[in-house]
XYZ file of C-alpha atoms in Angstrom:
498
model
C -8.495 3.978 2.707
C -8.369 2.412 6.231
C -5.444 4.832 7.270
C -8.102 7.575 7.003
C -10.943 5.730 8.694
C -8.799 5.697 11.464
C -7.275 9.202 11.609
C -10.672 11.287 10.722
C -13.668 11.618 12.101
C -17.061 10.549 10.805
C -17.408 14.252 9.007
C -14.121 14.873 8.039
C -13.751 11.347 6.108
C -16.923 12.003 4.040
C -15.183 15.615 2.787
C -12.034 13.674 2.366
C -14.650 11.302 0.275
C -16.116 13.759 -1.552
C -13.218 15.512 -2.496
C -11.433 12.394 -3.540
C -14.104 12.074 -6.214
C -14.293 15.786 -7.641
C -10.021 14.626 -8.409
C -11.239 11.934 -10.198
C -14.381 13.871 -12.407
C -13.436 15.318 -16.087
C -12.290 19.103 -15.634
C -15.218 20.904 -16.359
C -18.064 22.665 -15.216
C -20.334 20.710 -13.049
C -24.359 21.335 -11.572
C -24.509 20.442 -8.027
C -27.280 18.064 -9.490
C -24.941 16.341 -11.577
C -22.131 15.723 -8.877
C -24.925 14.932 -5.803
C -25.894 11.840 -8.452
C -22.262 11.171 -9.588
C -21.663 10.951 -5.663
C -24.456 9.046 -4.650
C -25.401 11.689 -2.157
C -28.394 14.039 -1.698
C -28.263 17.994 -2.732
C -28.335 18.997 1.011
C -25.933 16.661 2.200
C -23.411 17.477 -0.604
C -24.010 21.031 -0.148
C -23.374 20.826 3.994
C -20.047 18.750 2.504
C -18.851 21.545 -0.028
C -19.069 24.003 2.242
C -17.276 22.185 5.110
C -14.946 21.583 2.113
C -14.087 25.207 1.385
C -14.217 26.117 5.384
C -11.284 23.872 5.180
C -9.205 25.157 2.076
C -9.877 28.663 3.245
C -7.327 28.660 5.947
C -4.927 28.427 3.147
C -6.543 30.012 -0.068
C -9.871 31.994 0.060
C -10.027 32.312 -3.464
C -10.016 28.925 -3.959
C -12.878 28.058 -1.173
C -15.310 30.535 -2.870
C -15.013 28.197 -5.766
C -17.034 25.348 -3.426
C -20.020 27.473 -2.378
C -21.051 28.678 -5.680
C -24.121 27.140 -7.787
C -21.969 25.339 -9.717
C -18.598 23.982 -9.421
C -15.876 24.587 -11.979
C -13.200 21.598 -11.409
C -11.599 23.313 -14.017
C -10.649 26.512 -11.834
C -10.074 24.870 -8.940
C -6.072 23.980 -8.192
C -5.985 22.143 -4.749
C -4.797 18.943 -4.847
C -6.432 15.976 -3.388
C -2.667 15.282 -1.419
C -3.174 18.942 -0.246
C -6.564 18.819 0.920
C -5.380 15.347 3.048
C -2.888 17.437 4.750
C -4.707 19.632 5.867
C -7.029 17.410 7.399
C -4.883 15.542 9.067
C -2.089 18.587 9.988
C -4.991 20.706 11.312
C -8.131 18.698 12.190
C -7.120 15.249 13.181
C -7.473 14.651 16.775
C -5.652 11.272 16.892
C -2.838 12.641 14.149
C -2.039 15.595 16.385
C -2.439 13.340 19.561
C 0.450 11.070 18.323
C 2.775 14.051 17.647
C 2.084 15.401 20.649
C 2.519 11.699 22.617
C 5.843 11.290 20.803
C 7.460 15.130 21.396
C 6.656 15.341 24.854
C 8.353 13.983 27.661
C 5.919 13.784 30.175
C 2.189 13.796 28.217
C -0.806 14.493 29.908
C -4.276 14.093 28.007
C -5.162 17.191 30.503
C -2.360 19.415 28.765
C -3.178 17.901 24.962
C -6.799 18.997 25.751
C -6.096 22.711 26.852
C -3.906 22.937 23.750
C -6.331 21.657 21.008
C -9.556 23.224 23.196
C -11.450 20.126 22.914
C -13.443 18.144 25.682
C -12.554 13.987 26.985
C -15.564 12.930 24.903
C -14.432 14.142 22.307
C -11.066 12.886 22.637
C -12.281 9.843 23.142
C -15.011 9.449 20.493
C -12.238 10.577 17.895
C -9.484 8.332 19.366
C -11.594 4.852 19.076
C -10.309 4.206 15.688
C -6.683 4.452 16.220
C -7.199 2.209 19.475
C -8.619 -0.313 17.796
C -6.283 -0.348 15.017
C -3.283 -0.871 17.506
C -4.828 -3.689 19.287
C -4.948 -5.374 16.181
C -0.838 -5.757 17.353
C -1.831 -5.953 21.111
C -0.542 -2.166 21.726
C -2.874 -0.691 24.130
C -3.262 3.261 24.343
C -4.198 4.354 27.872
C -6.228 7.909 27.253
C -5.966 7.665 31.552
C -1.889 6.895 31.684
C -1.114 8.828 28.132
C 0.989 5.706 26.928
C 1.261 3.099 24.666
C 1.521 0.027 25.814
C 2.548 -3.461 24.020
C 4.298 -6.516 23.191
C 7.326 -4.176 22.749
C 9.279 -1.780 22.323
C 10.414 -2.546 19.159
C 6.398 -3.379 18.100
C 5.063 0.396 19.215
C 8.249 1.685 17.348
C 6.639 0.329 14.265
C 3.417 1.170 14.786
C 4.224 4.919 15.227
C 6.330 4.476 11.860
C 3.518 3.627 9.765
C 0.814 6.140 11.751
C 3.801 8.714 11.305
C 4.774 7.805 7.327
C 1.393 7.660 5.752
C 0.429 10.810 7.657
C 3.325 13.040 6.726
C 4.065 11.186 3.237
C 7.823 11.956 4.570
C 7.593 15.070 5.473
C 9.568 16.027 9.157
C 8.610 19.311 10.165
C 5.749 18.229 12.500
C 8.444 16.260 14.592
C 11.115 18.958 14.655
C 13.431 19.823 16.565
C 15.085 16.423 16.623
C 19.078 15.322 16.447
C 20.045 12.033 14.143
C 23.214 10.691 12.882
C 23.498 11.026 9.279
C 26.542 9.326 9.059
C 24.367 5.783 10.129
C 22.113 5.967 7.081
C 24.804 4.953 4.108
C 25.384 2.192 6.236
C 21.736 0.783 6.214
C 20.991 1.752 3.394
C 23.867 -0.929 2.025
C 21.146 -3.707 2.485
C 18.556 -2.286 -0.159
C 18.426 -2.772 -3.388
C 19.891 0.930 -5.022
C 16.487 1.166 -6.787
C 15.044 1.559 -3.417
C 17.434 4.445 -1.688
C 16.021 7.223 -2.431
C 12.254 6.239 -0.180
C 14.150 3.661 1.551
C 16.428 6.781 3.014
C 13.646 8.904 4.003
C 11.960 5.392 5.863
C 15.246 5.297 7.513
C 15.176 9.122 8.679
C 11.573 8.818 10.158
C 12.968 5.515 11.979
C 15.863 7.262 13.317
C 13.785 10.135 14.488
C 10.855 8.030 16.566
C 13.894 6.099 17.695
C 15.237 9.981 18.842
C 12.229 10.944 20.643
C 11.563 7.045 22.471
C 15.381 7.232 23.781
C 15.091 10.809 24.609
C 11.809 10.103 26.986
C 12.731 7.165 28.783
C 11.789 4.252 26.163
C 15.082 2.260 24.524
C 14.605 -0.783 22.988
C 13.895 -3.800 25.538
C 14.609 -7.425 25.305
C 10.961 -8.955 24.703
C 12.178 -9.579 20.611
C 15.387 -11.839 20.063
C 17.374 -10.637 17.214
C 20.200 -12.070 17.235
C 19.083 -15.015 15.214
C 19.149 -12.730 12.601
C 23.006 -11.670 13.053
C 24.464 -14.515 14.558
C 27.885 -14.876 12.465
C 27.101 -12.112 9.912
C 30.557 -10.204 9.451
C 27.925 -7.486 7.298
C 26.030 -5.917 9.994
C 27.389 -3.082 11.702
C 25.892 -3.490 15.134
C 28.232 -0.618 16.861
C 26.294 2.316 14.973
C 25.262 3.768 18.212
C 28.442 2.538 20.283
C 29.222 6.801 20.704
C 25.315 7.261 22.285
C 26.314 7.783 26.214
C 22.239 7.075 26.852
C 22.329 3.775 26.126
C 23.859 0.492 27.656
C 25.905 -1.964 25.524
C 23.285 -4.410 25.418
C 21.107 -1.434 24.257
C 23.234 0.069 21.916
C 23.602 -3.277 20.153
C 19.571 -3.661 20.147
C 19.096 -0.834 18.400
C 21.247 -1.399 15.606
C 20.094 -4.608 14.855
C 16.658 -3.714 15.099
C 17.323 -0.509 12.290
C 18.736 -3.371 10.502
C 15.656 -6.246 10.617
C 13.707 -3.770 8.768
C 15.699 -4.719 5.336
C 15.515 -8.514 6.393
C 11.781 -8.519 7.039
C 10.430 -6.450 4.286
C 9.132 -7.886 1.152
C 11.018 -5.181 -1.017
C 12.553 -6.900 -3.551
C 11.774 -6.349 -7.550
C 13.034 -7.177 -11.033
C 16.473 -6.368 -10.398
C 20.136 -7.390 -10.925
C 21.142 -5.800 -7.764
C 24.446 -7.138 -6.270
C 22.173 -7.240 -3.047
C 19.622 -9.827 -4.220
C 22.678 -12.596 -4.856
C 24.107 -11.328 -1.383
C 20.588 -11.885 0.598
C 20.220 -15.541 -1.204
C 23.586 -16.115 0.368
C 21.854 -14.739 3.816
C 18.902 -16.841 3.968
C 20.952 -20.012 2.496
C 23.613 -19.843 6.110
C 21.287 -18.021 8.713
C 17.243 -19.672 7.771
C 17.450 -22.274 4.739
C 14.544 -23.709 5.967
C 12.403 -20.539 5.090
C 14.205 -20.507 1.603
C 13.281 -23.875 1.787
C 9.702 -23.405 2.783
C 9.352 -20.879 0.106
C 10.829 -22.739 -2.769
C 8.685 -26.139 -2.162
C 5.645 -23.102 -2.699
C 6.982 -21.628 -5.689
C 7.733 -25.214 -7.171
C 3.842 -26.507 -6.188
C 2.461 -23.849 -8.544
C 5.128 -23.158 -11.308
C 4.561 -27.752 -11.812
C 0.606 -28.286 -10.314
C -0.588 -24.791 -11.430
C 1.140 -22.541 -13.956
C 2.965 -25.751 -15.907
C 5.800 -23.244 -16.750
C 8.770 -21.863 -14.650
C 9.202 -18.340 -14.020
C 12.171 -16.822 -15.331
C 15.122 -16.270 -12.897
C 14.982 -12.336 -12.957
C 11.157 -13.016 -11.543
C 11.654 -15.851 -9.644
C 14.882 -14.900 -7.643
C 13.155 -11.481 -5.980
C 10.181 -13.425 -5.442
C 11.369 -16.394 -3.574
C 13.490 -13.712 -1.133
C 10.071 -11.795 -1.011
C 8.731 -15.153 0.643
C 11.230 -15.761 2.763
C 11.509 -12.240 4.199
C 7.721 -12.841 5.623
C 8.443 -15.803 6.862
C 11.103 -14.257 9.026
C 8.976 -10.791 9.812
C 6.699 -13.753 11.032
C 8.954 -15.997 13.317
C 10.476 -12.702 14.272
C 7.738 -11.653 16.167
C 5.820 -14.432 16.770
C 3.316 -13.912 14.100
C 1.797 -10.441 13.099
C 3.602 -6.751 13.337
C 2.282 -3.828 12.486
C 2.619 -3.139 8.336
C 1.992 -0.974 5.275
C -0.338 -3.623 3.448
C -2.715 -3.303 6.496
C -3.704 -0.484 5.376
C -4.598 -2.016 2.112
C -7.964 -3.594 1.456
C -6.780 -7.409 0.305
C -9.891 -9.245 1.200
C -10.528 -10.964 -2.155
C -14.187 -11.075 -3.401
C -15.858 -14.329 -3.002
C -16.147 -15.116 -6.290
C -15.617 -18.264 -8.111
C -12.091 -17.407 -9.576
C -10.950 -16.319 -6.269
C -12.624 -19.514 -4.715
C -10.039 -21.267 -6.687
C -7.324 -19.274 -5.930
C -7.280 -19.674 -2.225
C -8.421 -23.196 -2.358
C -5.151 -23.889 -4.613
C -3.046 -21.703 -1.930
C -4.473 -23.993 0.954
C -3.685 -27.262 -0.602
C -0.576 -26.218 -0.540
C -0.656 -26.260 3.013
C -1.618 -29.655 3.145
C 0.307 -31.251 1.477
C 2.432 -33.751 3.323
C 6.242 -32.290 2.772
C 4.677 -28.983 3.607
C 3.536 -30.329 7.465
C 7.175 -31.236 8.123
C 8.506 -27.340 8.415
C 7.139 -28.020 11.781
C 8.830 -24.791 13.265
C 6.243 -22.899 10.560
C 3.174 -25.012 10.727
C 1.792 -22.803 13.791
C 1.733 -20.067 11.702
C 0.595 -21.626 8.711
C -2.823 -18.993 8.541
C -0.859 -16.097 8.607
C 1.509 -17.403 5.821
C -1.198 -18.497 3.605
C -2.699 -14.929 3.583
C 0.290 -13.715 2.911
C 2.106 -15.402 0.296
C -1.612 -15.353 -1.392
C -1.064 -11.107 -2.142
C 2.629 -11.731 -2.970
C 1.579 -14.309 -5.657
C -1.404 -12.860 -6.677
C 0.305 -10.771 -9.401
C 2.289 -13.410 -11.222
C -1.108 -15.778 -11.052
C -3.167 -13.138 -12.909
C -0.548 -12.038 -15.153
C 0.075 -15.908 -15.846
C -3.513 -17.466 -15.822
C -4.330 -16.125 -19.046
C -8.162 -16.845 -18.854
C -8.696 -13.633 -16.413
C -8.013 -11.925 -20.218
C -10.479 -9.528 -22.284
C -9.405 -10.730 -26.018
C -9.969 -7.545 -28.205
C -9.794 -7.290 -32.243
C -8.266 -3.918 -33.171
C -9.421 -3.111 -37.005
C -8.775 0.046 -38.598
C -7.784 1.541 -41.721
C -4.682 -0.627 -42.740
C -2.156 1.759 -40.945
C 0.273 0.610 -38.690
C 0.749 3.667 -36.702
C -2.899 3.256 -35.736
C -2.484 -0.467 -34.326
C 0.699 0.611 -32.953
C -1.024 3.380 -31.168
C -3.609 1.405 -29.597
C -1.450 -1.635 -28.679
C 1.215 0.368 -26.865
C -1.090 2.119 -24.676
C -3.573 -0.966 -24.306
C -0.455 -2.948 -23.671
C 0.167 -1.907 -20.118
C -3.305 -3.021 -19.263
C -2.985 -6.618 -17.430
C -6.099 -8.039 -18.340
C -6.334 -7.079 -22.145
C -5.090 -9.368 -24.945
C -4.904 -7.135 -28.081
C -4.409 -8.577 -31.087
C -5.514 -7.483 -35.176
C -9.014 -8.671 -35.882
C -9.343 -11.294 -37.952
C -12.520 -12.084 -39.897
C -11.777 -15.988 -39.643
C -11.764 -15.757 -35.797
C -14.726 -13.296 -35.357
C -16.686 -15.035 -32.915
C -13.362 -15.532 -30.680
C -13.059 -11.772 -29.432
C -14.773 -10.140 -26.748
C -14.701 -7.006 -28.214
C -13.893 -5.138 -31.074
C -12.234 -1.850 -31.305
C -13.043 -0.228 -34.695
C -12.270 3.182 -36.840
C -14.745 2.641 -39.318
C -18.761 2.762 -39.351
C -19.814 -0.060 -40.598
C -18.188 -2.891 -38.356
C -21.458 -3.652 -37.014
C -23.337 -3.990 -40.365
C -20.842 -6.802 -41.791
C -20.643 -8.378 -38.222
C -23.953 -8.043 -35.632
C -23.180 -10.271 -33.112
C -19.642 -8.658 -32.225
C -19.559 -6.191 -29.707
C -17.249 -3.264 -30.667
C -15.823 -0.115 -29.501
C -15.730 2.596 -32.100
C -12.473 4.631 -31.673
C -12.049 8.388 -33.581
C -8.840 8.154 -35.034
C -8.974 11.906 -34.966
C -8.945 11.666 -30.778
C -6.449 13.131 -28.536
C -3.895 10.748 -26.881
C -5.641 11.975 -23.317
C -9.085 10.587 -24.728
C -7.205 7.343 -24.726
C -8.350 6.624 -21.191
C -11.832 6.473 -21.343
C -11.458 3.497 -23.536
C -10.033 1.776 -21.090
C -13.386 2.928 -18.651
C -15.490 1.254 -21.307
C -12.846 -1.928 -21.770
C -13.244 -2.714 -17.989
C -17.220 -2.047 -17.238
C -16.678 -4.963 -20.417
C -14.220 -7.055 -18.525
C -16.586 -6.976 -15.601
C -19.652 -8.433 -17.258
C -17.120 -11.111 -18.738
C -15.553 -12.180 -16.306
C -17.438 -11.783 -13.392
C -17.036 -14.643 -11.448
C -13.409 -14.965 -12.798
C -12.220 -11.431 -11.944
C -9.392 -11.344 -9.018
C -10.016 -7.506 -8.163
């Protein structure tokens, strides 16, 4: 949600809100009563909202719009999608959005000229721009409203920045930056150090790279010397670093910077999965000639809490992506000196303060305590910043592994095995639900009961339980998991990691 706070204004993110919610509402016919109190708002502030709602899907479909400022609302007419109604937000109405296209295409910007075209006052450019401003200083980029430029670290660090603003804006779409001119015959070669389940979004990252990297050259801004990355290639026989040896713009030194900084994206970038790629094996044999002290670093972590913590190992076709996942941060980090600017910003991460999550961190900092950990001196600056973020790269395989974050549930039913089976395949990609037949002798063990049959509750009083219509669609399978997780809530409370 962050990448909105900082793109819309005050007005436009509660539409975006409120819209977000009627996606999420059963298809039906709604009162405006019903959705002001399913919204927590009040009748005339979700009325003003609805109809700044359908002023905003009428430039596109009237029909549609009238379906907003009626008595009641239908969700089960309307057809706009919630990834729709976001683009046109941000493709029509966003100051800052359209400020950034605007900074990018033009080769001499002027806030004077961006205000004549979008007929809007400095005020309000600069009420609407605070957001974004604050957001890049986060990275120490500084946009001057007075000079129209972005100012920072480097080059390299603005490049980035105007990646993400760009790719979470246009969810890869090009046509606001046309006309541009790239080299398609570059991208095979990149693309060589991803894993081949990642090509087809890693290829469209690489396009919107190439074409900021279009526009910087093309106004004045190649890549500078503030970040060294040659560490990074030094003796690697892999890396092509003459892709842009034919560009007549550049300098040697500059054509050779921009290869290798197209390239440190796929050596900094926590990408890797459950795979057998080739390229995993390959990037091991990386990290193990050019930084075996970060595969270092992140192996004594992964051993501290597969022996202190879990008490089990994780399997190689886990543990392998997971370990390179670690030591790719630990190079974005080194790289450039700590923080850059990154997807999971955008992401809310802060963990609740609850006792579970007390535990968690407080297990992730005595890691960094511990005596063989203080000798990766060339780290131990840094050691903050690491700790945050090897906490959201573990975070899965603790929950998934601490097994008393778990809802136990009884399933009992007519005896049927295409019932249980039902239930237990769909429950079964649930993280926090341990399914299992109920079992008379082990009542008083389950947290809840899911049950086909009326009189669960007579032979057992104490048991909570979940009746289930075995008559039910498969799409009424959902709102058992609603009622499994208001459940795992009151359970586990204090234990709960999100």
């Amino acid at each position: 949600m962050l990448y909105e706070t900082i793109m819309l204004s005050k007005s436009q993110l509660d539409c975006f809100l409120l819209f977000e919610k009627l996606s999420k509402l059963q298809k039906r016919d709604y009162r405006l009563s019903e959705i002001a109190s399913l919204a927590h708002l009040s009748h005339a502030k979700l009325k003003y909202l609805l109809e700044k709602i359908a002023a905003i899907i009428r430039e596109d479909n009237p029909e549609q719009a009238e379906l907003y400022v009626k008595k009641t609302l239908d969700l089960q007419k309307t057809t706009v999608s919630l990834t729709h109604f976001r683009s046109a937000l941000l493709f029509r109405h966003s100051i800052p959005f359209q400020f950034l296209i605007y900074y990018v295409r033009s080769f001499h910007p002027t806030v004077e000229e961006f205000l004549k075209t979008r007929f809007i006052s400095h005020s309000t450019l600069n009420r609407n721009i605070q957001n974004l401003q604050h957001y890049l200083s986060n990275y120490h980029i500084h946009l001057s409203l007075t000079r129209c430029q972005l100012d920072g670290p480097s080059e390299y660090q603005i490049r980035r920045a105007l990646y993400f603003l760009f790719w979470l804006g246009m969810k890869g779409s090009e046509e606001l930056l046309e006309p541009f001119t790239i080299d398609e015959t570059i991208l095979p070669k990149l693309l060589d150090q991803f894993p081949s389940e990642e090509h087809y979004l890693a290829e469209k990252n690489l396009r919107l790279d190439l074409i900021i990297q279009y526009f910087r050259i093309k106004n004045g801004f190649p890549l500078d010397d503030a970040l060294d990355f040659e560490p990074l290639y030094d003796g690697c026989a892999e890396f092509d670093l003459t892709l842009f040896a034919e560009n007549q713009h550049l300098t040697l030194n500059q054509q050779r910077s921009e290869a290798q900084a197209l390239y440190a994206q796929s050596l900094t970038t926590p990408f890797f999965s459950v795979s057998k790629d080739p390229i995993i094996r390959k990037r091991l044999d990386y990290y193990v000639k050019q930084f075996p002290s970060y595969l270092a670093f992140a192996e004594t972590f992964l051993a501290y809490f597969e022996a202190e913590i879990f008490l089990t190992t994780l399997s190689e076709e886990r543990r392998l992506p997971l370990l390179l996942n670690l030591a790719q941060v630990l190079n974005s980090i080194i790289l450039h000196h700590g923080t850059s600017p990154n997807l999971h910003s955008f992401l809310f991460f802060q963990l609740k303060k609850a006792e579970g999550n007390w535990v968690y961190e407080k297990q992730i900092h005595d890691f960094f305590k511990k005596s063989e950990v203080l000798q990766f001196t060339e780290l131990s600056s840094y050691f903050e910043l690491i700790a945050r973020v090897f906490k959201h790269l573990l975070q899965p395989f603790y929950m998934q592994i601490m097994n008393w974050t778990h809802l136990k549930v009884g399933f009992v039913s007519e005896p049927n095995a295409i019932l249980f089976e039902k239930i237990r395949l769909f429950l079964s990609s649930v993280y926090f639900i341990q399914l299992e037949a109920f079992s008379p002798k082990y009542a008083e063990s389950y947290d809840v009961v899911i049950t086909t049959t009326g009189f669960f509750s007579q032979d057992f009083p104490d048991i909570p339980y979940l009746t289930w219509q075995i008559s039910e669609e498969d799409e009424d399978l959902e709102y058992l998991v609603y009622h499994l997780m208001d459940l795992y809530r009151k359970k586990a409370g204090k234990l709960r990691f999100i």
